mmCIF file of C-alpha atoms and ligand atoms in Angstrom:
data_model
loop_
_atom_site.group_PDB
_atom_site.id
_atom_site.type_symbol
_atom_site.label_atom_id
_atom_site.label_comp_id
_atom_site.label_asym_id
_atom_site.label_seq_id
_atom_site.Cartn_x
_atom_site.Cartn_y
_atom_site.Cartn_z
ATOM 1 C CA MET A 1 -0.095 0.160 0.224
ATOM 2 C CA LEU A 2 1.311 3.458 -0.628
ATOM 3 C CA ALA A 3 1.015 5.076 2.384
ATOM 4 C CA VAL A 4 0.202 8.624 1.382
ATOM 5 C CA MET A 5 -1.397 10.380 4.408
ATOM 6 C CA SER A 6 1.193 8.981 7.164
ATOM 7 C CA GLN A 7 3.684 10.950 5.565
ATOM 8 C CA ALA A 8 1.835 14.251 5.106
ATOM 9 C CA ALA A 9 2.149 14.852 8.561
ATOM 10 C CA THR A 10 6.154 15.405 8.242
ATOM 11 C CA SER A 11 5.014 19.027 7.787
ATOM 12 C CA PRO A 12 4.642 22.010 9.928
ATOM 13 C CA LEU A 13 3.208 24.221 7.531
ATOM 14 C CA PRO A 14 0.882 25.586 7.206
ATOM 15 C CA ASP A 15 0.361 27.165 10.832
ATOM 16 C CA ALA A 16 -2.848 26.666 12.631
ATOM 17 C CA ARG A 17 -4.342 29.915 10.578
ATOM 18 C CA GLY A 18 -3.472 28.440 7.555
ATOM 19 C CA HIS A 19 -0.271 30.868 7.395
ATOM 20 C CA PHE A 20 2.690 29.673 5.030
ATOM 21 C CA GLY A 21 4.883 32.691 6.619
ATOM 22 C CA ALA A 22 3.465 35.832 4.830
ATOM 23 C CA PHE A 23 1.087 34.220 2.579
ATOM 24 C CA GLY A 24 -2.088 32.399 2.684
ATOM 25 C CA GLY A 25 -4.509 32.775 5.128
ATOM 26 C CA MET A 26 -8.543 32.445 5.338
ATOM 27 C CA PHE A 27 -9.847 35.407 3.218
ATOM 28 C CA VAL A 28 -13.322 34.409 3.163
ATOM 29 C CA PRO A 29 -16.982 36.180 4.029
ATOM 30 C CA GLU A 30 -17.895 35.122 7.680
ATOM 31 C CA THR A 31 -20.465 32.632 6.809
ATOM 32 C CA LEU A 32 -17.644 30.177 5.534
ATOM 33 C CA MET A 33 -15.146 30.631 8.420
ATOM 34 C CA SER A 34 -16.692 27.912 10.293
ATOM 35 C CA PRO A 35 -17.421 25.195 8.054
ATOM 36 C CA LEU A 36 -13.530 25.568 6.795
ATOM 37 C CA ARG A 37 -12.743 24.957 10.652
ATOM 38 C CA GLU A 38 -15.092 21.599 10.086
ATOM 39 C CA LEU A 39 -13.113 21.056 7.547
ATOM 40 C CA ALA A 40 -9.613 21.197 8.325
ATOM 41 C CA ASP A 41 -10.800 19.430 11.866
ATOM 42 C CA ALA A 42 -12.310 16.554 9.646
ATOM 43 C CA TYR A 43 -9.232 16.446 7.631
ATOM 44 C CA ASP A 44 -6.587 16.635 10.316
ATOM 45 C CA SER A 45 -8.804 13.500 12.054
ATOM 46 C CA ALA A 46 -9.138 11.688 8.174
ATOM 47 C CA ARG A 47 -5.438 11.942 7.795
ATOM 48 C CA ARG A 48 -4.836 10.023 11.036
ATOM 49 C CA ASP A 49 -7.371 7.446 10.693
ATOM 50 C CA PRO A 50 -6.034 4.028 9.165
ATOM 51 C CA ALA A 51 -9.305 2.782 7.745
ATOM 52 C CA PHE A 52 -9.343 6.514 5.746
ATOM 53 C CA GLN A 53 -5.915 5.881 4.734
ATOM 54 C CA LEU A 54 -6.310 2.272 3.576
ATOM 55 C CA GLU A 55 -9.341 3.192 1.225
ATOM 56 C CA LEU A 56 -7.714 6.315 -0.388
ATOM 57 C CA ASP A 57 -4.809 3.780 -1.055
ATOM 58 C CA ALA A 58 -6.737 1.090 -2.380
ATOM 59 C CA LEU A 59 -8.951 3.875 -4.784
ATOM 60 C CA LEU A 60 -5.465 5.230 -6.016
ATOM 61 C CA HIS A 61 -4.312 1.732 -6.633
ATOM 62 C CA ASP A 62 -6.982 0.262 -8.210
ATOM 63 C CA TYR A 63 -9.356 3.336 -10.007
ATOM 64 C CA VAL A 64 -6.856 5.790 -10.121
ATOM 65 C CA GLY A 65 -4.050 3.696 -11.524
ATOM 66 C CA ARG A 66 -1.028 4.418 -8.790
ATOM 67 C CA PRO A 67 1.711 4.310 -8.751
ATOM 68 C CA THR A 68 2.422 5.622 -11.763
ATOM 69 C CA PRO A 69 5.870 5.073 -13.650
ATOM 70 C CA LEU A 70 9.015 6.733 -13.721
ATOM 71 C CA TYR A 71 9.898 6.772 -17.089
ATOM 72 C CA PHE A 72 13.649 6.849 -18.671
ATOM 73 C CA ALA A 73 13.635 9.389 -21.613
ATOM 74 C CA GLU A 74 16.348 7.645 -23.280
ATOM 75 C CA ARG A 75 16.371 8.955 -26.720
ATOM 76 C CA TRP A 76 15.269 12.749 -25.355
ATOM 77 C CA THR A 77 18.436 12.517 -22.831
ATOM 78 C CA ARG A 78 20.778 11.160 -26.025
ATOM 79 C CA LYS A 79 19.343 14.139 -28.209
ATOM 80 C CA LEU A 80 19.703 17.112 -25.546
ATOM 81 C CA GLY A 81 22.968 15.446 -24.812
ATOM 82 C CA GLY A 82 23.189 16.073 -20.717
ATOM 83 C CA ALA A 83 21.428 15.728 -18.020
ATOM 84 C CA LYS A 84 19.559 12.087 -17.417
ATOM 85 C CA ILE A 85 15.869 12.958 -17.841
ATOM 86 C CA TYR A 86 13.429 11.277 -16.043
ATOM 87 C CA LEU A 87 9.588 12.092 -16.490
ATOM 88 C CA LYS A 88 7.076 11.494 -13.884
ATOM 89 C CA ARG A 89 4.060 9.630 -15.972
ATOM 90 C CA GLU A 90 0.888 11.382 -14.045
ATOM 91 C CA ASP A 91 -0.539 11.317 -17.657
ATOM 92 C CA LEU A 92 -1.032 7.695 -17.233
ATOM 93 C CA LEU A 93 -3.649 7.948 -14.580
ATOM 94 C CA HIS A 94 -7.565 8.174 -15.207
ATOM 95 C CA THR A 95 -8.801 10.890 -16.852
ATOM 96 C CA GLY A 96 -5.501 11.506 -18.144
ATOM 97 C CA ALA A 97 -3.970 14.050 -15.340
ATOM 98 C CA HIS A 98 -3.309 14.512 -11.711
ATOM 99 C CA LYS A 99 -6.000 16.112 -10.308
ATOM 100 C CA ILE A 100 -8.018 13.031 -10.192
ATOM 101 C CA ASN A 101 -5.285 12.347 -7.098
ATOM 102 C CA ASN A 102 -6.989 15.364 -5.379
ATOM 103 C CA ALA A 103 -10.712 14.939 -6.446
ATOM 104 C CA ILE A 104 -10.575 11.272 -4.948
ATOM 105 C CA GLY A 105 -9.014 12.237 -1.831
ATOM 106 C CA GLN A 106 -11.386 15.326 -1.098
ATOM 107 C CA ILE A 107 -15.080 13.388 -1.893
ATOM 108 C CA LEU A 108 -13.663 10.769 0.866
ATOM 109 C CA LEU A 109 -13.540 13.705 2.811
ATOM 110 C CA ALA A 110 -17.217 14.615 1.603
ATOM 111 C CA LYS A 111 -18.273 11.236 2.411
ATOM 112 C CA ARG A 112 -16.753 11.503 6.053
ATOM 113 C CA LEU A 113 -18.294 15.004 6.480
ATOM 114 C CA GLY A 114 -21.760 13.784 5.860
ATOM 115 C CA LYS A 115 -21.902 16.127 2.763
ATOM 116 C CA ARG A 116 -24.347 14.645 -0.725
ATOM 117 C CA ARG A 117 -23.911 17.502 -2.919
ATOM 118 C CA ILE A 118 -20.532 18.435 -4.745
ATOM 119 C CA ILE A 119 -19.235 21.603 -6.390
ATOM 120 C CA ALA A 120 -16.342 22.693 -8.260
ATOM 121 C CA GLU A 121 -14.932 25.618 -10.838
ATOM 122 C CA THR A 122 -12.952 24.526 -14.051
ATOM 123 C CA GLY A 123 -10.960 26.635 -16.590
ATOM 124 C CA ALA A 124 -9.859 23.901 -19.320
ATOM 125 C CA GLY A 125 -12.479 21.467 -18.001
ATOM 126 C CA GLN A 126 -9.842 19.010 -16.464
ATOM 127 C CA HIS A 127 -10.251 19.830 -12.864
ATOM 128 C CA GLY A 128 -14.214 19.444 -13.575
ATOM 129 C CA VAL A 129 -13.913 15.973 -15.201
ATOM 130 C CA ALA A 130 -11.805 14.689 -12.658
ATOM 131 C CA THR A 131 -14.433 16.029 -10.113
ATOM 132 C CA ALA A 132 -17.495 14.556 -12.023
ATOM 133 C CA THR A 133 -15.515 11.267 -11.998
ATOM 134 C CA VAL A 134 -15.030 10.579 -8.481
ATOM 135 C CA CYS A 135 -19.198 11.951 -8.279
ATOM 136 C CA ALA A 136 -19.983 9.420 -10.470
ATOM 137 C CA ARG A 137 -18.338 6.720 -8.242
ATOM 138 C CA PHE A 138 -19.376 8.075 -5.088
ATOM 139 C CA GLY A 139 -22.855 8.508 -6.552
ATOM 140 C CA MET A 140 -23.215 12.087 -5.289
ATOM 141 C CA GLU A 141 -24.769 15.254 -6.576
ATOM 142 C CA CYS A 142 -22.531 17.432 -9.211
ATOM 143 C CA VAL A 143 -22.526 20.699 -10.449
ATOM 144 C CA VAL A 144 -19.542 22.173 -12.221
ATOM 145 C CA TYR A 145 -19.188 26.127 -12.702
ATOM 146 C CA MET A 146 -17.356 26.926 -16.035
ATOM 147 C CA GLY A 147 -17.362 29.790 -17.356
ATOM 148 C CA ALA A 148 -19.208 30.541 -21.244
ATOM 149 C CA VAL A 149 -16.150 31.169 -23.152
ATOM 150 C CA ASP A 150 -14.341 28.107 -21.577
ATOM 151 C CA MET A 151 -17.609 26.055 -21.830
ATOM 152 C CA GLU A 152 -17.217 26.548 -25.875
ATOM 153 C CA ARG A 153 -13.124 26.246 -26.244
ATOM 154 C CA GLN A 154 -13.685 22.858 -24.109
ATOM 155 C CA ALA A 155 -16.950 21.579 -25.695
ATOM 156 C CA LEU A 156 -14.879 17.486 -25.380
ATOM 157 C CA ASN A 157 -14.882 18.387 -21.586
ATOM 158 C CA VAL A 158 -18.219 19.571 -21.297
ATOM 159 C CA ALA A 159 -19.933 16.639 -22.970
ATOM 160 C CA ARG A 160 -17.253 14.246 -20.865
ATOM 161 C CA MET A 161 -18.700 15.792 -17.598
ATOM 162 C CA ARG A 162 -22.289 15.715 -18.459
ATOM 163 C CA LEU A 163 -21.968 12.221 -19.645
ATOM 164 C CA MET A 164 -20.727 10.962 -16.070
ATOM 165 C CA GLY A 165 -24.282 13.148 -14.576
ATOM 166 C CA ALA A 166 -22.983 16.289 -13.778
ATOM 167 C CA GLU A 167 -24.451 19.722 -14.112
ATOM 168 C CA VAL A 168 -22.589 21.876 -15.988
ATOM 169 C CA ARG A 169 -23.204 25.565 -14.701
ATOM 170 C CA ALA A 170 -22.099 28.577 -17.828
ATOM 171 C CA VAL A 171 -20.808 31.354 -15.779
ATOM 172 C CA THR A 172 -21.211 34.964 -18.381
ATOM 173 C CA ALA A 173 -19.865 37.614 -15.967
ATOM 174 C CA GLY A 174 -16.910 38.969 -17.142
ATOM 175 C CA GLN A 175 -14.208 37.546 -18.685
ATOM 176 C CA ALA A 176 -16.403 34.507 -18.457
ATOM 177 C CA THR A 177 -13.113 31.975 -17.552
ATOM 178 C CA LEU A 178 -11.852 30.914 -14.350
ATOM 179 C CA LYS A 179 -11.721 33.531 -11.879
ATOM 180 C CA GLU A 180 -15.416 34.185 -12.686
ATOM 181 C CA ALA A 181 -16.427 30.228 -11.933
ATOM 182 C CA VAL A 182 -14.443 30.437 -8.787
ATOM 183 C CA ASN A 183 -16.523 33.418 -7.690
ATOM 184 C CA GLU A 184 -19.959 31.543 -9.299
ATOM 185 C CA ALA A 185 -19.061 28.602 -6.941
ATOM 186 C CA MET A 186 -18.105 30.369 -3.691
ATOM 187 C CA ARG A 187 -21.567 31.858 -4.011
ATOM 188 C CA ASP A 188 -23.411 28.637 -4.426
ATOM 189 C CA TRP A 189 -20.746 27.387 -1.182
ATOM 190 C CA VAL A 190 -22.174 30.413 0.956
ATOM 191 C CA ALA A 191 -25.599 29.374 0.612
ATOM 192 C CA SER A 192 -25.327 25.794 0.346
ATOM 193 C CA VAL A 193 -22.327 24.580 2.732
ATOM 194 C CA GLY A 194 -24.425 22.926 4.953
ATOM 195 C CA HIS A 195 -24.882 20.022 2.683
ATOM 196 C CA THR A 196 -22.240 20.801 0.012
ATOM 197 C CA HIS A 197 -18.448 20.208 -0.116
ATOM 198 C CA TYR A 198 -16.304 22.345 -2.141
ATOM 199 C CA ILE A 199 -13.752 20.426 -4.030
ATOM 200 C CA ILE A 200 -11.342 23.378 -5.347
ATOM 201 C CA GLY A 201 -9.115 22.377 -8.341
ATOM 202 C CA SER A 202 -5.398 23.623 -7.110
ATOM 203 C CA ALA A 203 -3.432 24.287 -3.958
ATOM 204 C CA LEU A 204 -5.221 27.427 -4.091
ATOM 205 C CA GLY A 205 -7.889 29.439 -1.908
ATOM 206 C CA SER A 206 -8.750 29.830 1.614
ATOM 207 C CA HIS A 207 -6.856 27.284 4.692
ATOM 208 C CA PRO A 208 -7.556 24.607 4.831
ATOM 209 C CA PHE A 209 -7.139 23.929 1.023
ATOM 210 C CA PRO A 210 -4.110 24.471 -0.118
ATOM 211 C CA MET A 211 -2.956 22.059 2.778
ATOM 212 C CA ILE A 212 -5.197 19.304 1.825
ATOM 213 C CA VAL A 213 -4.877 19.536 -2.021
ATOM 214 C CA ARG A 214 -0.703 19.453 -1.314
ATOM 215 C CA ASP A 215 -1.366 16.728 0.648
ATOM 216 C CA PHE A 216 -3.546 14.591 -1.630
ATOM 217 C CA HIS A 217 -1.019 15.364 -4.534
ATOM 218 C CA ARG A 218 2.031 14.488 -2.316
ATOM 219 C CA VAL A 219 1.966 10.852 -3.437
ATOM 220 C CA ILE A 220 3.876 12.025 -6.647
ATOM 221 C CA GLY A 221 6.900 13.102 -4.911
ATOM 222 C CA ILE A 222 6.593 9.928 -2.547
ATOM 223 C CA GLU A 223 6.054 7.573 -5.582
ATOM 224 C CA ALA A 224 8.885 9.514 -7.584
ATOM 225 C CA ARG A 225 11.545 9.472 -4.482
ATOM 226 C CA ARG A 226 11.321 5.477 -3.796
ATOM 227 C CA GLN A 227 11.437 5.207 -8.036
ATOM 228 C CA ILE A 228 14.685 7.225 -8.554
ATOM 229 C CA LEU A 229 16.728 5.518 -5.153
ATOM 230 C CA GLU A 230 15.564 2.004 -6.936
ATOM 231 C CA LYS A 231 16.787 3.216 -10.457
ATOM 232 C CA GLU A 232 19.814 5.110 -10.051
ATOM 233 C CA GLY A 233 20.582 4.532 -6.151
ATOM 234 C CA ARG A 234 20.397 8.460 -5.250
ATOM 235 C CA LEU A 235 18.282 11.213 -4.948
ATOM 236 C CA PRO A 236 17.661 13.722 -8.217
ATOM 237 C CA ASP A 237 19.832 16.827 -8.565
ATOM 238 C CA LEU A 238 16.843 18.832 -10.469
ATOM 239 C CA LEU A 239 12.671 18.421 -10.063
ATOM 240 C CA VAL A 240 10.894 20.460 -12.703
ATOM 241 C CA ALA A 241 7.284 20.882 -13.181
ATOM 242 C CA CYS A 242 5.069 23.431 -14.350
ATOM 243 C CA VAL A 243 2.678 25.830 -11.929
ATOM 244 C CA GLY A 244 -0.765 26.864 -12.748
ATOM 245 C CA GLY A 245 -1.568 27.537 -8.893
ATOM 246 C CA GLY A 246 0.340 24.720 -8.176
ATOM 247 C CA SER A 247 -0.761 21.629 -7.100
ATOM 248 C CA ASN A 248 1.251 19.170 -9.413
ATOM 249 C CA ALA A 249 4.214 21.204 -8.755
ATOM 250 C CA ILE A 250 3.767 21.102 -4.632
ATOM 251 C CA GLY A 251 2.979 17.257 -4.881
ATOM 252 C CA LEU A 252 6.473 16.755 -6.477
ATOM 253 C CA PHE A 253 8.791 18.937 -4.613
ATOM 254 C CA HIS A 254 7.178 18.525 -1.192
ATOM 255 C CA PRO A 255 9.100 14.922 -0.153
ATOM 256 C CA PHE A 256 12.330 16.536 -1.105
ATOM 257 C CA LEU A 257 12.396 20.001 0.494
ATOM 258 C CA ASP A 258 14.747 18.697 3.228
ATOM 259 C CA ASP A 259 16.784 17.202 0.907
ATOM 260 C CA ALA A 260 19.749 20.336 0.548
ATOM 261 C CA GLY A 261 20.760 18.499 -2.733
ATOM 262 C CA VAL A 262 17.932 18.639 -4.691
ATOM 263 C CA ARG A 263 17.096 21.850 -6.806
ATOM 264 C CA MET A 264 13.561 22.575 -7.859
ATOM 265 C CA VAL A 265 12.121 24.580 -10.645
ATOM 266 C CA GLY A 266 8.690 26.024 -11.672
ATOM 267 C CA VAL A 267 7.581 26.744 -14.685
ATOM 268 C CA GLU A 268 5.135 29.660 -14.954
ATOM 269 C CA ALA A 269 3.188 30.414 -18.241
ATOM 270 C CA GLY A 270 5.070 33.112 -20.186
ATOM 271 C CA GLY A 271 2.777 33.546 -22.781
ATOM 272 C CA ASP A 272 3.803 35.768 -25.550
ATOM 273 C CA GLY A 273 6.383 37.358 -23.126
ATOM 274 C CA ILE A 274 6.727 39.316 -19.884
ATOM 275 C CA ILE A 275 4.139 41.667 -21.552
ATOM 276 C CA ARG A 276 1.586 42.983 -19.878
ATOM 277 C CA GLU A 277 -1.775 41.344 -19.796
ATOM 278 C CA ARG A 278 -0.411 39.021 -21.945
ATOM 279 C CA HIS A 279 1.008 36.039 -19.547
ATOM 280 C CA ALA A 280 0.687 34.226 -16.807
ATOM 281 C CA ALA A 281 3.852 34.193 -14.835
ATOM 282 C CA ARG A 282 2.767 36.173 -11.154
ATOM 283 C CA PHE A 283 6.595 35.957 -10.321
ATOM 284 C CA GLN A 284 7.697 37.968 -13.265
ATOM 285 C CA GLY A 285 5.948 41.378 -12.908
ATOM 286 C CA GLY A 286 3.391 40.333 -10.330
ATOM 287 C CA LYS A 287 2.570 41.689 -6.503
ATOM 288 C CA LEU A 288 1.418 40.515 -2.861
ATOM 289 C CA GLY A 289 -2.288 40.631 -2.798
ATOM 290 C CA VAL A 290 -5.612 38.681 -2.204
ATOM 291 C CA LEU A 291 -7.747 36.825 -4.033
ATOM 292 C CA GLN A 292 -10.474 34.359 -3.773
ATOM 293 C CA GLY A 293 -9.277 33.508 -0.317
ATOM 294 C CA THR A 294 -5.442 33.739 -0.052
ATOM 295 C CA MET A 295 -2.681 36.205 0.515
ATOM 296 C CA THR A 296 -0.171 35.574 -2.571
ATOM 297 C CA TRP A 297 1.527 37.074 -5.452
ATOM 298 C CA LEU A 298 -0.704 37.696 -8.082
ATOM 299 C CA LEU A 299 -1.148 40.275 -11.567
ATOM 300 C CA ALA A 300 -2.935 43.154 -10.980
ATOM 301 C CA ASP A 301 -2.630 46.990 -11.759
ATOM 302 C CA ALA A 302 -1.806 49.591 -10.081
ATOM 303 C CA ASP A 303 -5.346 50.180 -7.910
ATOM 304 C CA GLY A 304 -4.745 46.091 -7.006
ATOM 305 C CA GLN A 305 -7.789 45.302 -9.567
ATOM 306 C CA ILE A 306 -6.769 41.631 -11.045
ATOM 307 C CA GLU A 307 -5.475 42.028 -14.346
ATOM 308 C CA LEU A 308 -6.070 39.886 -17.446
ATOM 309 C CA THR A 309 -3.974 37.074 -17.947
ATOM 310 C CA HIS A 310 -2.715 34.798 -21.344
ATOM 311 C CA SER A 311 -1.175 31.279 -22.080
ATOM 312 C CA ILE A 312 -1.676 28.979 -24.574
ATOM 313 C CA SER A 313 -2.533 26.507 -21.897
ATOM 314 C CA ALA A 314 -5.648 27.184 -19.747
ATOM 315 C CA GLY A 315 -4.705 25.253 -17.114
ATOM 316 C CA LEU A 316 -2.137 28.013 -16.419
ATOM 317 C CA ASP A 317 -4.262 30.588 -16.985
ATOM 318 C CA TYR A 318 -4.650 32.388 -13.872
ATOM 319 C CA ALA A 319 -4.023 35.661 -11.794
ATOM 320 C CA ALA A 320 -2.925 33.814 -8.872
ATOM 321 C CA VAL A 321 -0.197 31.643 -7.416
ATOM 322 C CA GLY A 322 -0.746 29.131 -4.614
ATOM 323 C CA PRO A 323 0.697 30.774 -0.942
ATOM 324 C CA GLU A 324 2.899 28.003 -0.614
ATOM 325 C CA HIS A 325 5.110 28.769 -3.716
ATOM 326 C CA ALA A 326 5.142 31.974 -3.092
ATOM 327 C CA TYR A 327 6.580 30.908 0.511
ATOM 328 C CA LEU A 328 8.988 28.878 -1.252
ATOM 329 C CA ARG A 329 10.419 31.181 -3.601
ATOM 330 C CA GLU A 330 10.742 34.058 -0.649
ATOM 331 C CA LEU A 331 12.743 31.290 1.189
ATOM 332 C CA GLY A 332 14.759 30.793 -1.733
ATOM 333 C CA ARG A 333 14.105 27.163 -1.536
ATOM 334 C CA VAL A 334 12.163 26.416 -4.959
ATOM 335 C CA GLU A 335 13.419 28.701 -8.010
ATOM 336 C CA TYR A 336 10.309 29.899 -10.282
ATOM 337 C CA THR A 337 10.644 30.864 -14.073
ATOM 338 C CA TYR A 338 8.538 30.759 -17.190
ATOM 339 C CA ALA A 339 8.191 29.536 -20.890
ATOM 340 C CA THR A 340 6.469 31.147 -23.553
ATOM 341 C CA ASP A 341 3.492 29.176 -26.047
ATOM 342 C CA ASP A 342 6.273 29.307 -28.427
ATOM 343 C CA GLU A 343 8.803 27.385 -26.324
ATOM 344 C CA THR A 344 5.902 25.290 -25.109
ATOM 345 C CA LEU A 345 4.649 24.555 -28.464
ATOM 346 C CA ALA A 346 8.599 23.301 -29.681
ATOM 347 C CA ALA A 347 8.725 21.252 -26.510
ATOM 348 C CA PHE A 348 5.392 19.873 -27.015
ATOM 349 C CA LYS A 349 6.425 18.610 -30.480
ATOM 350 C CA GLU A 350 9.726 17.396 -29.292
ATOM 351 C CA LEU A 351 8.381 15.140 -27.037
ATOM 352 C CA ALA A 352 5.722 13.739 -29.294
ATOM 353 C CA HIS A 353 8.471 13.051 -31.893
ATOM 354 C CA CYS A 354 11.421 12.071 -29.599
ATOM 355 C CA GLU A 355 9.771 9.845 -27.468
ATOM 356 C CA GLY A 356 5.927 9.029 -28.436
ATOM 357 C CA ILE A 357 4.431 11.032 -25.558
ATOM 358 C CA ILE A 358 2.056 13.933 -26.147
ATOM 359 C CA PRO A 359 2.245 16.204 -23.354
ATOM 360 C CA ALA A 360 -0.314 18.534 -21.713
ATOM 361 C CA LEU A 361 0.147 21.833 -22.935
ATOM 362 C CA GLU A 362 0.624 22.731 -19.645
ATOM 363 C CA SER A 363 3.012 20.430 -18.853
ATOM 364 C CA ALA A 364 4.799 20.677 -21.888
ATOM 365 C CA HIS A 365 6.314 24.096 -20.244
ATOM 366 C CA ALA A 366 7.507 22.138 -17.825
ATOM 367 C CA MET A 367 9.511 19.981 -20.677
ATOM 368 C CA ALA A 368 10.458 23.521 -22.651
ATOM 369 C CA TYR A 369 12.414 24.095 -19.666
ATOM 370 C CA VAL A 370 13.929 20.802 -19.614
ATOM 371 C CA SER A 371 14.704 21.334 -23.186
ATOM 372 C CA ASN A 372 16.988 24.778 -22.588
ATOM 373 C CA ILE A 373 18.663 23.674 -19.027
ATOM 374 C CA ALA A 374 19.419 19.595 -19.897
ATOM 375 C CA PRO A 375 22.182 20.554 -22.922
ATOM 376 C CA SER A 376 24.002 22.521 -20.316
ATOM 377 C CA LEU A 377 24.432 19.870 -17.255
ATOM 378 C CA PRO A 378 26.916 17.127 -16.920
ATOM 379 C CA LYS A 379 25.868 13.788 -18.137
ATOM 380 C CA ASP A 380 25.515 12.491 -14.667
ATOM 381 C CA CYS A 381 23.201 14.923 -13.314
ATOM 382 C CA ILE A 382 20.119 13.510 -12.533
ATOM 383 C CA LEU A 383 16.320 14.895 -13.433
ATOM 384 C CA ILE A 384 12.706 14.448 -13.056
ATOM 385 C CA ALA A 385 10.214 16.504 -14.742
ATOM 386 C CA ASN A 386 6.781 16.106 -14.105
ATOM 387 C CA LEU A 387 4.690 14.849 -16.725
ATOM 388 C CA SER A 388 1.205 16.298 -15.399
ATOM 389 C CA GLY A 389 -1.284 15.242 -18.077
ATOM 390 C CA ARG A 390 -1.705 13.982 -21.407
ATOM 391 C CA GLY A 391 -2.038 16.232 -24.478
ATOM 392 C CA ASP A 392 -5.001 14.199 -26.361
ATOM 393 C CA LYS A 393 -7.045 17.695 -25.497
ATOM 394 C CA ASP A 394 -4.636 19.710 -26.908
ATOM 395 C CA VAL A 395 -3.473 18.335 -30.309
ATOM 396 C CA GLU A 396 -6.482 20.768 -31.935
ATOM 397 C CA GLN A 397 -5.448 23.586 -30.821
ATOM 398 C CA ALA A 398 -1.264 22.972 -31.138
ATOM 399 C CA SER A 399 -1.763 21.788 -34.959
ATOM 400 C CA LYS A 400 -3.536 24.941 -35.196
ATOM 401 C CA HIS A 401 0.404 26.291 -34.205
ATOM 402 C CA LEU A 402 2.422 23.637 -35.547
ATOM 403 C CA LEU A 403 1.285 22.716 -39.014
HETATM 404 C C1 LIG B 1 -4.837 22.086 -14.076
HETATM 405 C C2 LIG B 1 -3.428 21.531 -14.848
HETATM 406 C C3 LIG B 1 -2.193 21.828 -14.586
HETATM 407 C C4 LIG B 1 -2.208 23.440 -13.993
HETATM 408 O O1 LIG B 1 -2.861 23.191 -12.501
HETATM 409 P P1 LIG B 1 -1.504 22.591 -11.112
HETATM 410 O O2 LIG B 1 -2.465 22.931 -9.954
HETATM 411 O O3 LIG B 1 -0.363 24.065 -11.006
HETATM 412 O O4 LIG B 1 -0.739 21.388 -11.241
HETATM 413 C C5 LIG B 1 -1.054 21.554 -14.827
HETATM 414 N N1 LIG B 1 -0.919 19.931 -15.746
HETATM 415 C C6 LIG B 1 -1.899 19.646 -16.090
HETATM 416 C C7 LIG B 1 -2.307 18.470 -16.797
HETATM 417 C C8 LIG B 1 -3.383 20.229 -15.752
HETATM 418 O O5 LIG B 1 -4.426 19.290 -15.768
#
C-alpha cells in the first residue's frame, strides 16, 4: 500500500491559521469561517485514521492507476546531450492528469463530513472532469461552474462531465473564464455549505485547501523518491514542474524539501512574453495581494484590480499562484521561471517526436525548461520532470500553430 497520508504529517506548514510565512490565510466571508474550520478538523482526523488511508490507497491503486511509472526518457536525453531525464508519468492516470489524486481524496473527505452534494470550478475542464468522475463513482450530486467562453473552447470536456451525470453551469460574468467560475462556486458554497462540499482544483484558496490539495498530491513525490532510489541509488539533482495554481508542482516537490541537494524549478506560463496582460507568470511582474481566499503573489494593476492573463494552456491561465509557492520562493528553496507559448509548442512537438509521448500543453511548459537546461548540465546529473497530464485534449489547438 502507498502510505500517502501518513507521510503528510511531517510538514509543520501551514500554521494553525493557514499561513505559509506571510502568505495564505483565510480571506473569506464570515459564513464560511466555521465550515472551513470544520473541514480542517475533519481532515486532521482523517489523516490520522488508518481506515481512511486504507480506502484512499485502495482507490488510488485500483481506480486511479497508481503508482505511475518513473520513465527514463532515453532518446530525449541522448538528443539533448546533457542531464539524464526521467519523466513522472501522471499523464497515465485515469482521466489523463494528476488532478484526480486530489478529487478522489476530497470526495472521501466529503463523505466523512456527511455532505451529499459536490461543487467545483473548472477552466479547461480537466478538474471538472476529475470531479464529475469521482462523483459518479460515489453516487454524489455534482455541479461544475465553468465560464461560458471556456465551455465553448472545451466542448469535449463539457460532454464528458455531462455523460458522467454532472450538471455544468455556464458563467457569463466578466471574462467568462476561470476566475468568474471560482466566484460563482464560492457564491453557491456560501448558500449551500450545510450539505455541500467544494472540491477546489488546485493548491489555492482559503486555508485549509492549499494544505489538503498539497497533501493529496504528495503521492507524486513520495513515489518518485522511492522510484529514483530504486533506479539510480541516489536522489535526483533537479526537479521540474509547471505551475498554474501549483498543485502538481507542490506534490512533486514537497517530499524533497528537506533534501538540500535537490534543486527545484517551477515553470509558469510566459504567454507571448512578459508583457502586461499577455502572460500568466505571477512571479514576473506580479505583486502581493488577496484573491479568492488567499494572500499570495498575483497579477494586478496599480489599484489592485486583477489583470487579464494569457497562456496557450488554459490550465496555467490564472492570475494568482498557490500561497506555499510564494513562500518557497521567498525562502529561496524553489526557483521559478517561465516558458513562452512558442517555447512550449516546440517542446510539445519535441517530446512527441522523440519519445512518442504527447504532453498536455501545461506540462509542456516544464518540458520546455528541460529542453533549455538539460544540454548545459553534466551527463551524470539526474533530472525528474513532472509530466502532469496527457495532451490529447490539446492536439487540435497545437496543430493550428504547428502545421
Ligand atoms: C490543471 C493542470 C495543471 C495546472 O494546475 P496545477 O495546480 O498548477 O498543477 C497542470 N497540468 C495539467 C495537465 C493540468 O490539467
